[in-house]
CSV table of C-alpha atoms and ligand atoms in Angstrom, one decimal:
chain,number,residue,atom,x,y,z
A,928,MET,CA,29.4,-12.9,-3.0
A,929,THR,CA,30.3,-16.3,-4.7
A,930,ASP,CA,33.1,-16.8,-7.2
A,931,ASP,CA,30.3,-17.0,-9.9
A,932,PRO,CA,32.3,-17.8,-13.2
A,933,THR,CA,30.0,-15.4,-15.0
A,934,LEU,CA,31.3,-12.5,-12.9
A,935,LEU,CA,34.8,-13.3,-14.1
A,936,GLU,CA,34.3,-14.1,-17.8
A,937,ILE,CA,35.3,-11.3,-20.1
A,938,ARG,CA,34.0,-11.7,-23.7
A,939,GLN,CA,34.9,-9.9,-26.9
A,940,SER,CA,31.2,-8.7,-26.8
A,941,HIS,CA,32.1,-6.9,-23.5
A,942,LEU,CA,34.7,-4.7,-25.1
A,943,ASN,CA,34.1,-1.0,-25.9
A,944,THR,CA,30.6,-1.2,-24.4
A,945,GLY,CA,31.3,1.4,-21.6
A,946,LEU,CA,31.6,-1.5,-19.1
A,947,ARG,CA,27.7,-1.6,-19.3
A,948,GLY,CA,26.4,-4.1,-16.8
A,949,TYR,CA,29.8,-5.6,-16.4
A,950,PRO,CA,30.8,-6.2,-12.5
A,951,VAL,CA,33.8,-4.4,-11.5
A,952,GLY,CA,33.3,-3.7,-7.8
A,953,THR,CA,30.8,-3.4,-4.9
A,954,ALA,CA,28.8,-0.8,-3.4
A,955,ARG,CA,27.6,-0.4,0.2
A,956,THR,CA,25.4,2.7,-0.1
A,957,SER,CA,22.6,1.6,-2.6
A,958,ALA,CA,21.5,-1.0,-4.8
A,959,VAL,CA,19.6,-0.9,-8.0
A,960,ASP,CA,17.0,-3.5,-8.7
A,961,LYS,CA,15.8,-3.6,-12.3
A,962,GLU,CA,12.2,-3.8,-11.3
A,963,LYS,CA,12.1,-2.2,-7.8
A,964,GLY,CA,14.7,0.7,-8.6
A,965,VAL,CA,17.1,2.0,-6.0
A,966,SER,CA,17.3,1.3,-2.3
A,967,TYR,CA,19.7,3.2,0.1
A,968,CYS,CA,21.3,0.6,2.4
A,969,GLY,CA,18.2,-1.6,2.0
A,970,TYR,CA,15.7,1.1,2.4
A,971,PRO,CA,13.4,1.8,-0.7
A,972,VAL,CA,14.2,5.3,-2.0
A,973,ALA,CA,10.5,6.3,-1.7
A,974,GLU,CA,10.7,5.7,2.0
A,975,MET,CA,13.7,7.8,2.3
A,976,ALA,CA,11.9,10.8,0.9
A,977,THR,CA,9.9,11.0,4.0
A,978,LEU,CA,13.0,11.7,6.2
A,979,PRO,CA,15.1,14.7,6.7
A,980,SER,CA,18.2,15.0,4.5
A,981,GLU,CA,20.5,14.8,7.4
A,982,SER,CA,19.3,11.4,8.4
A,983,VAL,CA,19.7,10.1,4.8
A,984,ILE,CA,23.3,11.6,4.7
A,985,HIS,CA,23.9,9.8,8.0
A,986,LEU,CA,22.6,6.5,6.4
A,987,LEU,CA,24.8,6.7,3.3
A,988,VAL,CA,28.0,7.8,5.2
A,989,HIS,CA,27.5,5.6,8.3
A,990,LYS,CA,25.3,2.8,6.6
A,991,ARG,CA,22.6,3.1,9.3
A,992,LEU,CA,20.0,5.8,10.2
A,993,PRO,CA,20.7,7.9,13.5
A,994,ALA,CA,19.8,5.7,16.4
A,995,ASP,CA,17.5,8.3,18.0
A,996,ASP,CA,16.5,12.0,17.9
A,997,ALA,CA,19.6,12.9,19.9
A,998,GLU,CA,21.9,11.4,17.6
A,999,ALA,CA,20.0,12.8,14.6
A,1000,GLN,CA,20.2,16.4,16.1
A,1001,ALA,CA,23.9,16.0,17.0
A,1002,PHE,CA,24.7,15.0,13.3
A,1003,SER,CA,22.5,17.8,12.0
A,1004,ASP,CA,24.3,20.3,14.3
A,1005,ASP,CA,27.7,19.0,13.2
A,1006,LEU,CA,26.8,19.4,9.6
A,1007,ARG,CA,25.7,23.0,10.2
A,1008,ARG,CA,29.0,23.7,12.0
A,1009,ARG,CA,30.9,22.2,8.9
A,1010,GLY,CA,28.9,24.4,6.6
A,1011,ARG,CA,30.9,27.6,7.0
A,1012,ILE,CA,32.2,28.8,3.7
A,1013,PRO,CA,35.3,31.0,3.5
A,1014,GLY,CA,34.4,34.4,1.8
A,1015,ASP,CA,37.2,33.9,-0.8
A,1016,VAL,CA,34.9,31.3,-2.3
A,1017,PHE,CA,32.0,33.7,-2.9
A,1018,GLU,CA,34.4,36.4,-4.2
A,1019,LEU,CA,35.8,33.9,-6.8
A,1020,LEU,CA,32.2,32.9,-7.8
A,1021,LYS,CA,31.4,36.7,-8.4
A,1022,ALA,CA,34.4,36.9,-10.7
A,1023,LEU,CA,33.1,34.2,-13.0
A,1024,THR,CA,31.7,34.8,-16.4
A,1025,ARG,CA,28.0,34.3,-17.0
A,1026,ASP,CA,29.0,32.7,-20.3
A,1027,GLY,CA,30.0,29.7,-18.2
A,1028,HIS,CA,27.2,27.0,-17.6
A,1029,PRO,CA,26.1,26.8,-13.9
A,1030,MET,CA,27.7,23.3,-13.8
A,1031,GLU,CA,31.1,25.0,-14.7
A,1032,TRP,CA,30.5,27.4,-11.8
A,1033,PHE,CA,29.6,24.4,-9.5
A,1034,MET,CA,32.9,22.6,-10.5
A,1035,THR,CA,34.9,25.8,-9.8
A,1036,GLY,CA,33.1,26.2,-6.5
A,1037,LEU,CA,34.0,22.8,-5.5
A,1038,LEU,CA,37.7,23.4,-6.3
A,1039,ALA,CA,37.6,26.6,-4.5
A,1040,LEU,CA,36.2,24.9,-1.5
A,1041,GLY,CA,39.1,22.3,-1.8
A,1042,MET,CA,41.7,25.1,-2.1
A,1043,THR,CA,40.3,26.8,1.1
A,1044,GLY,CA,39.5,23.9,3.3
A,1045,LYS,CA,40.7,20.4,2.4
A,1046,THR,CA,42.1,18.3,5.3
A,1047,GLY,CA,43.3,15.2,3.4
A,1048,ASP,CA,41.1,13.1,5.6
A,1049,TRP,CA,38.5,11.4,3.5
A,1050,VAL,CA,35.7,11.3,6.1
A,1051,GLU,CA,36.3,14.9,7.3
A,1052,ASP,CA,36.6,16.3,3.7
A,1053,GLY,CA,33.4,14.2,2.7
A,1054,LEU,CA,31.3,15.6,5.4
A,1055,ASN,CA,32.7,19.2,5.0
A,1056,LEU,CA,32.0,19.0,1.2
A,1057,ILE,CA,28.5,17.9,1.8
A,1058,ALA,CA,27.9,20.5,4.4
A,1059,ARG,CA,29.4,23.4,2.4
A,1060,VAL,CA,27.9,22.6,-1.0
A,1061,ASN,CA,24.5,23.6,0.3
A,1062,GLY,CA,25.7,27.2,0.6
A,1063,VAL,CA,27.8,27.2,-2.6
A,1064,ALA,CA,25.1,25.8,-4.8
A,1065,ALA,CA,22.6,28.4,-3.4
A,1066,ALA,CA,25.2,31.1,-3.9
A,1067,ILE,CA,25.9,30.1,-7.6
A,1068,PHE,CA,22.1,30.5,-8.3
A,1069,ARG,CA,21.9,33.9,-6.6
A,1070,ILE,CA,25.1,35.4,-8.2
A,1071,ARG,CA,24.7,34.0,-11.7
A,1072,SER,CA,21.0,34.8,-11.8
A,1073,GLY,CA,21.7,38.4,-10.5
A,1074,TRP,CA,19.3,37.7,-7.5
A,1075,GLY,CA,21.8,39.5,-5.1
A,1076,GLU,CA,24.4,38.6,-2.5
A,1077,PRO,CA,24.6,35.1,-1.0
A,1078,ILE,CA,22.2,34.5,1.8
A,1079,ALA,CA,23.7,33.2,5.0
A,1080,PRO,CA,22.1,29.8,6.3
A,1081,HIS,CA,19.3,30.1,8.8
A,1082,GLU,CA,20.6,28.8,12.2
A,1083,ASP,CA,17.4,26.7,12.8
A,1084,LEU,CA,16.5,25.3,9.4
A,1085,PRO,CA,17.4,21.7,8.5
A,1086,TYR,CA,19.5,21.1,5.3
A,1087,GLY,CA,16.8,21.1,2.6
A,1088,PRO,CA,14.6,23.9,3.8
A,1089,ASN,CA,17.9,25.9,4.4
A,1090,PHE,CA,18.9,25.5,0.8
A,1091,ALA,CA,15.4,27.1,-0.3
A,1092,HIS,CA,16.2,29.8,2.4
A,1093,MET,CA,19.6,30.4,1.0
A,1094,LEU,CA,18.3,30.4,-2.5
A,1095,GLY,CA,15.8,33.2,-1.9
A,1096,ALA,CA,14.4,32.5,-5.4
A,1097,PRO,CA,12.2,35.4,-6.6
A,1098,GLY,CA,8.7,34.1,-7.4
A,1099,ALA,CA,9.2,30.8,-5.7
A,1100,HIS,CA,6.1,28.6,-5.2
A,1101,PRO,CA,5.2,27.8,-1.7
A,1102,GLN,CA,6.0,24.1,-2.4
A,1103,LEU,CA,9.5,24.8,-3.7
A,1104,GLY,CA,11.2,24.0,-0.3
A,1105,GLU,CA,9.5,20.6,-0.1
A,1106,LEU,CA,10.1,19.9,-3.7
A,1107,LEU,CA,13.9,20.7,-3.2
A,1108,HIS,CA,14.0,18.4,-0.3
A,1109,LEU,CA,12.4,15.6,-2.3
A,1110,PHE,CA,14.8,16.3,-5.1
A,1111,HIS,CA,17.8,16.2,-2.7
A,1112,VAL,CA,17.0,12.9,-1.2
A,1113,LEU,CA,15.9,11.2,-4.5
A,1114,HIS,CA,19.1,12.1,-6.4
A,1115,MET,CA,21.7,11.2,-3.6
A,1116,ASP,CA,22.8,7.8,-4.9
A,1117,HIS,CA,22.2,5.3,-7.6
A,1118,GLY,CA,24.3,2.2,-7.2
A,1119,GLY,CA,28.1,2.1,-7.8
A,1120,GLY,CA,28.3,2.3,-11.6
A,1121,ASN,CA,26.5,5.5,-12.7
A,1122,LEU,CA,28.9,7.6,-14.7
A,1123,SER,CA,29.6,10.4,-12.1
A,1124,THR,CA,29.9,8.1,-9.2
A,1125,PHE,CA,32.2,5.8,-11.0
A,1126,THR,CA,34.3,8.7,-12.2
A,1127,GLY,CA,34.7,10.2,-8.8
A,1128,LYS,CA,35.8,6.9,-7.3
A,1129,ALA,CA,38.2,6.2,-10.1
A,1130,ILE,CA,39.8,9.7,-9.5
A,1131,ALA,CA,40.0,9.2,-5.9
A,1132,SER,CA,41.6,5.8,-6.4
A,1133,GLY,CA,44.8,7.8,-7.4
A,1134,HIS,CA,44.5,9.6,-4.0
A,1135,ALA,CA,43.5,12.9,-5.5
A,1136,ASP,CA,41.6,14.7,-2.7
A,1137,MET,CA,37.9,14.4,-2.1
A,1138,TYR,CA,37.3,17.9,-3.7
A,1139,ALA,CA,39.2,17.3,-6.9
A,1140,SER,CA,37.6,13.8,-7.2
A,1141,MET,CA,34.1,15.4,-6.8
A,1142,THR,CA,34.9,18.0,-9.4
A,1143,GLY,CA,35.8,15.2,-11.8
A,1144,ALA,CA,32.5,13.4,-10.9
A,1145,MET,CA,30.6,16.6,-11.6
A,1146,ALA,CA,32.3,16.9,-14.9
A,1147,ALA,CA,30.8,13.5,-15.7
A,1148,LEU,CA,27.4,14.6,-14.4
A,1149,TYR,CA,27.5,17.7,-16.7
A,1150,GLY,CA,27.0,15.5,-19.7
A,1151,PRO,CA,23.6,15.6,-21.5
A,1152,LEU,CA,23.3,11.8,-21.4
A,1153,HIS,CA,23.8,11.9,-17.6
A,1154,GLY,CA,22.9,14.7,-15.2
A,1155,ARG,CA,22.0,17.3,-17.8
A,1156,ALA,CA,19.2,15.0,-18.9
A,1157,ASN,CA,16.8,16.9,-16.7
A,1158,GLN,CA,17.5,20.0,-18.6
A,1159,GLU,CA,17.0,18.3,-21.9
A,1160,CYS,CA,13.7,16.6,-20.7
A,1161,LEU,CA,12.1,20.0,-19.9
A,1162,LYS,CA,13.0,21.1,-23.4
A,1163,PHE,CA,11.3,17.9,-24.8
A,1164,VAL,CA,8.2,18.4,-22.7
A,1165,ARG,CA,7.9,21.9,-24.0
A,1166,GLN,CA,8.3,20.8,-27.6
A,1167,VAL,CA,5.2,18.5,-27.2
A,1168,GLY,CA,2.9,21.6,-26.9
A,1169,SER,CA,-0.2,19.7,-25.7
A,1170,ASP,CA,-1.6,17.5,-22.9
A,1171,ASP,CA,-4.1,15.9,-25.2
A,1172,PRO,CA,-3.4,12.1,-25.4
A,1173,ALA,CA,-3.9,12.0,-29.2
A,1174,ASP,CA,-1.8,14.9,-29.8
A,1175,VAL,CA,1.1,13.7,-27.5
A,1176,GLU,CA,1.0,10.2,-29.1
A,1177,ALA,CA,1.2,11.8,-32.6
A,1178,PHE,CA,4.2,14.0,-31.5
A,1179,VAL,CA,5.9,10.8,-29.9
A,1180,ARG,CA,5.4,8.8,-33.0
A,1181,LYS,CA,6.7,11.7,-35.3
A,1182,GLN,CA,9.7,12.1,-33.0
A,1183,LEU,CA,10.6,8.3,-33.4
A,1184,GLU,CA,9.9,8.3,-37.1
A,1185,SER,CA,12.3,11.3,-37.5
A,1186,GLY,CA,14.9,9.5,-35.4
A,1187,GLY,CA,14.5,12.0,-32.5
A,1188,LYS,CA,15.1,11.0,-28.9
A,1189,ILE,CA,12.4,10.6,-26.3
A,1190,PHE,CA,13.9,12.3,-23.3
A,1191,GLY,CA,13.2,11.0,-19.7
A,1192,PHE,CA,12.3,7.4,-20.7
A,1193,GLY,CA,14.5,4.3,-20.5
A,1194,HIS,CA,17.6,3.4,-18.3
A,1195,ALA,CA,20.6,1.3,-18.5
A,1196,VAL,CA,19.7,-0.8,-15.5
A,1197,LEU,CA,16.1,-0.4,-14.8
A,1198,ARG,CA,13.4,-2.4,-16.5
A,1199,ALA,CA,10.2,-0.6,-14.8
A,1200,GLU,CA,9.1,2.8,-13.9
A,1201,ASP,CA,11.9,4.4,-11.8
A,1202,PRO,CA,10.5,4.8,-8.2
A,1203,ARG,CA,12.1,8.2,-8.1
A,1204,ALA,CA,10.0,9.3,-11.1
A,1205,ARG,CA,7.0,7.8,-9.3
A,1206,VAL,CA,7.4,10.0,-6.2
A,1207,GLN,CA,8.0,13.0,-8.3
A,1208,TYR,CA,4.7,12.3,-10.4
A,1209,ALA,CA,2.7,12.0,-7.2
A,1210,PHE,CA,4.1,15.3,-5.9
A,1211,ALA,CA,3.2,16.9,-9.3
A,1212,GLU,CA,-0.4,15.5,-9.2
A,1213,GLU,CA,-0.8,16.8,-5.7
A,1214,HIS,CA,0.6,20.3,-6.1
A,1215,PHE,CA,0.9,21.2,-9.7
A,1216,ALA,CA,-1.9,19.4,-11.5
A,1217,ASP,CA,-3.0,22.5,-13.3
A,1218,ASP,CA,0.4,23.5,-14.5
A,1219,PRO,CA,0.3,23.1,-18.4
A,1220,LEU,CA,3.8,21.5,-18.7
A,1221,VAL,CA,3.0,19.2,-15.7
A,1222,LYS,CA,-0.1,18.0,-17.5
A,1223,THR,CA,1.9,17.4,-20.6
A,1224,ALA,CA,4.5,15.4,-18.6
A,1225,LEU,CA,1.8,13.4,-17.0
A,1226,THR,CA,0.2,12.6,-20.3
A,1227,LEU,CA,3.6,11.5,-21.6
A,1228,ARG,CA,3.8,9.1,-18.7
A,1229,GLN,CA,0.7,7.4,-20.0
A,1230,VAL,CA,1.4,7.5,-23.7
A,1231,VAL,CA,5.2,6.9,-24.2
A,1232,PRO,CA,5.5,3.4,-22.6
A,1233,LYS,CA,2.6,2.2,-24.8
A,1234,VAL,CA,4.4,3.5,-28.0
A,1235,LEU,CA,7.9,2.4,-27.0
A,1236,LYS,CA,6.6,-1.1,-26.2
A,1237,GLU,CA,5.9,-1.6,-30.0
A,1238,ILE,CA,9.8,-1.3,-30.6
A,1239,PRO,CA,11.4,-4.7,-29.8
A,1240,LYS,CA,14.9,-3.3,-29.2
A,1241,ILE,CA,13.7,-1.1,-26.4
A,1242,SER,CA,14.3,-2.9,-23.2
A,1243,ASN,CA,12.9,-0.2,-21.0
A,1244,PRO,CA,10.0,2.0,-22.2
A,1245,TYR,CA,9.3,3.6,-18.7
A,1246,PRO,CA,9.9,6.8,-17.1
A,1247,ASN,CA,13.4,7.6,-15.4
A,1248,VAL,CA,14.2,10.1,-12.7
A,1249,ASP,CA,14.5,12.8,-15.2
A,1250,ALA,CA,11.1,12.4,-16.9
A,1251,ILE,CA,9.3,15.2,-14.8
A,1252,SER,CA,12.1,16.7,-12.6
A,1253,GLY,CA,12.8,19.8,-14.8
A,1254,THR,CA,9.1,20.4,-15.4
A,1255,LEU,CA,8.5,20.3,-11.8
A,1256,LEU,CA,11.3,22.7,-10.9
A,1257,GLN,CA,10.0,24.9,-13.6
A,1258,ALA,CA,6.4,24.9,-12.1
A,1259,ALA,CA,7.9,25.5,-8.6
A,1260,GLY,CA,9.6,28.8,-9.8
A,1261,LEU,CA,13.1,27.8,-10.7
A,1262,THR,CA,12.6,28.8,-14.3
A,1263,ASP,CA,16.3,28.6,-15.6
A,1264,PRO,CA,16.8,25.0,-16.8
A,1265,GLU,CA,20.6,25.5,-16.9
A,1266,PHE,CA,20.6,25.2,-13.2
A,1267,TYR,CA,18.8,21.9,-13.0
A,1268,THR,CA,22.0,19.9,-13.2
A,1269,VAL,CA,23.5,21.9,-10.3
A,1270,LEU,CA,20.7,20.6,-8.2
A,1271,PHE,CA,21.4,17.0,-9.4
A,1272,GLY,CA,25.1,17.5,-8.3
A,1273,TRP,CA,24.1,19.2,-5.0
A,1274,SER,CA,22.4,16.0,-4.2
A,1275,ARG,CA,24.6,13.3,-5.8
A,1276,VAL,CA,27.8,14.6,-4.0
A,1277,VAL,CA,26.3,12.9,-0.9
A,1278,GLY,CA,26.4,9.4,-2.4
A,1279,ILE,CA,29.6,9.9,-4.2
A,1280,ALA,CA,31.4,11.2,-1.1
A,1281,ALA,CA,30.1,8.2,0.8
A,1282,GLN,CA,31.3,5.7,-1.8
A,1283,ILE,CA,34.6,7.4,-2.1
A,1284,ILE,CA,34.9,7.1,1.6
A,1285,ASP,CA,34.0,3.3,1.3
A,1286,GLU,CA,36.5,2.7,-1.5
A,1287,ARG,CA,39.3,4.5,0.3
A,1288,LEU,CA,38.8,3.3,3.9
A,1289,HIS,CA,36.4,0.1,4.0
A,1290,LEU,CA,36.3,-2.1,1.1
A,1291,ARG,CA,38.5,-5.2,0.9
A,1292,GLY,CA,38.6,-5.4,4.7
A,1293,GLY,CA,39.8,-2.0,5.1
A,1294,LYS,CA,42.7,-2.2,2.6
A,1295,GLY,CA,40.6,-0.1,0.1
A,1296,VAL,CA,40.4,-0.3,-3.6
A,1297,PRO,CA,43.6,-0.1,-5.5
A,1298,ILE,CA,44.1,2.6,-8.3
A,1299,TYR,CA,41.8,1.8,-11.2
A,1300,ARG,CA,43.8,0.4,-14.1
A,1301,PRO,CA,41.5,-1.5,-16.6
A,1302,ARG,CA,43.2,-3.2,-19.5
A,1303,PHE,CA,42.6,-1.9,-23.0
A,1304,ILE,CA,43.6,-4.3,-25.7
A,1305,ALA,CA,45.8,-2.8,-28.4
A,1306,GLU,CA,44.0,-2.8,-31.7
A,1307,ASP,CA,45.3,-2.6,-35.3
A,1308,GLN,CA,48.8,-1.8,-34.2
A,1309,PRO,CA,51.1,-4.0,-36.1
A,1310,GLU,CA,54.9,-3.6,-35.1
A,1311,ARG,CA,56.5,-0.9,-37.2
A,1312,HIS,CA,60.0,0.9,-37.4
A,1313,LEU,CA,61.2,4.3,-38.4
B,336,MLT,C1,21.4,8.2,-11.8
B,336,MLT,O1,20.7,8.3,-10.9
B,336,MLT,O2,22.7,8.3,-11.8
B,336,MLT,C2,20.9,8.0,-13.3
B,336,MLT,O3,19.7,7.1,-13.1
B,336,MLT,C3,21.9,7.3,-14.2
B,336,MLT,C4,22.4,6.0,-13.7
B,336,MLT,O4,21.9,5.4,-12.7
B,336,MLT,O5,23.2,5.4,-14.4
């Protein structure tokens, strides 16, 4: 890192822009290249999708893959031991109202895990949270959907397939387990500045514990402009109502003319198709090519960029991570879109925990990042007296 003056210059034009693109820190877990997309500790995310979740969790927390099968197995066994969830947590979830959104249940579950198990050690709490969120997220699906009691983890299944096992989703497609593994790895981390990660780190900078900080991060993810976009994208795909290119183009143009949003396309940093979308499209073409909504989503992939490129102010007309994720989950048998952001959170807690650990223990030569305290310039407040 050089002392590049452009990193230090703050202009009026930067104010009230949500810090968009404005350097405020460093991240060791992932980088987002505007053309290539996200890489985890240097590895392109598409390659990470071929590894078990435990290896990618190890990479993000320890900044390297397990050295060999023995270390990978030991780490996996350790996560499994950490995954025990106190019964009080399930009893609390059972008492929640179904009027609450699954993300409100998820945030409650995280706080319940903290109340029943935090240690105050950033690494311990980070790994424990990652391990326990598998069972809590699955239990939320089962309890709130009325599928029955929480299912205990299978002692021999790795993280991703164990989640599918604990879900026990009625009518699940045979490919649901593989799709959930893909979903889990693809959503783990996306640079240091996405809203949920930034929020979690900021809260942790005041030394609120890992669980409280993660709850705040999930509150940020709950927003429809961030993690809940996957739920909105499925709604958008459903509205199109055709997979015929001419019909889809007519719908997109009409949506734009009426000032409507084209969900699933564009990104604050990326200027090319999100590789996380590319992996999902390939999975969809391989396993769900005949699903009507998948066919529509695949046609949108062809049509939307062509139309959006006609609009000069649009800097990124390409698909993002949310473009087909909800449509794929629907095709694979998870039919309640309100749970899709819980799946995003189930995955993203890995990267956020890893970045909180980095900011608390490793950045600035181990001194850690001080409490976040940006400056807001007082506006329109001339001195007055009673
Ligand atoms: C994410 O993965 O967090 C989304 O792409 C949003 C972002 O990167 O800001």
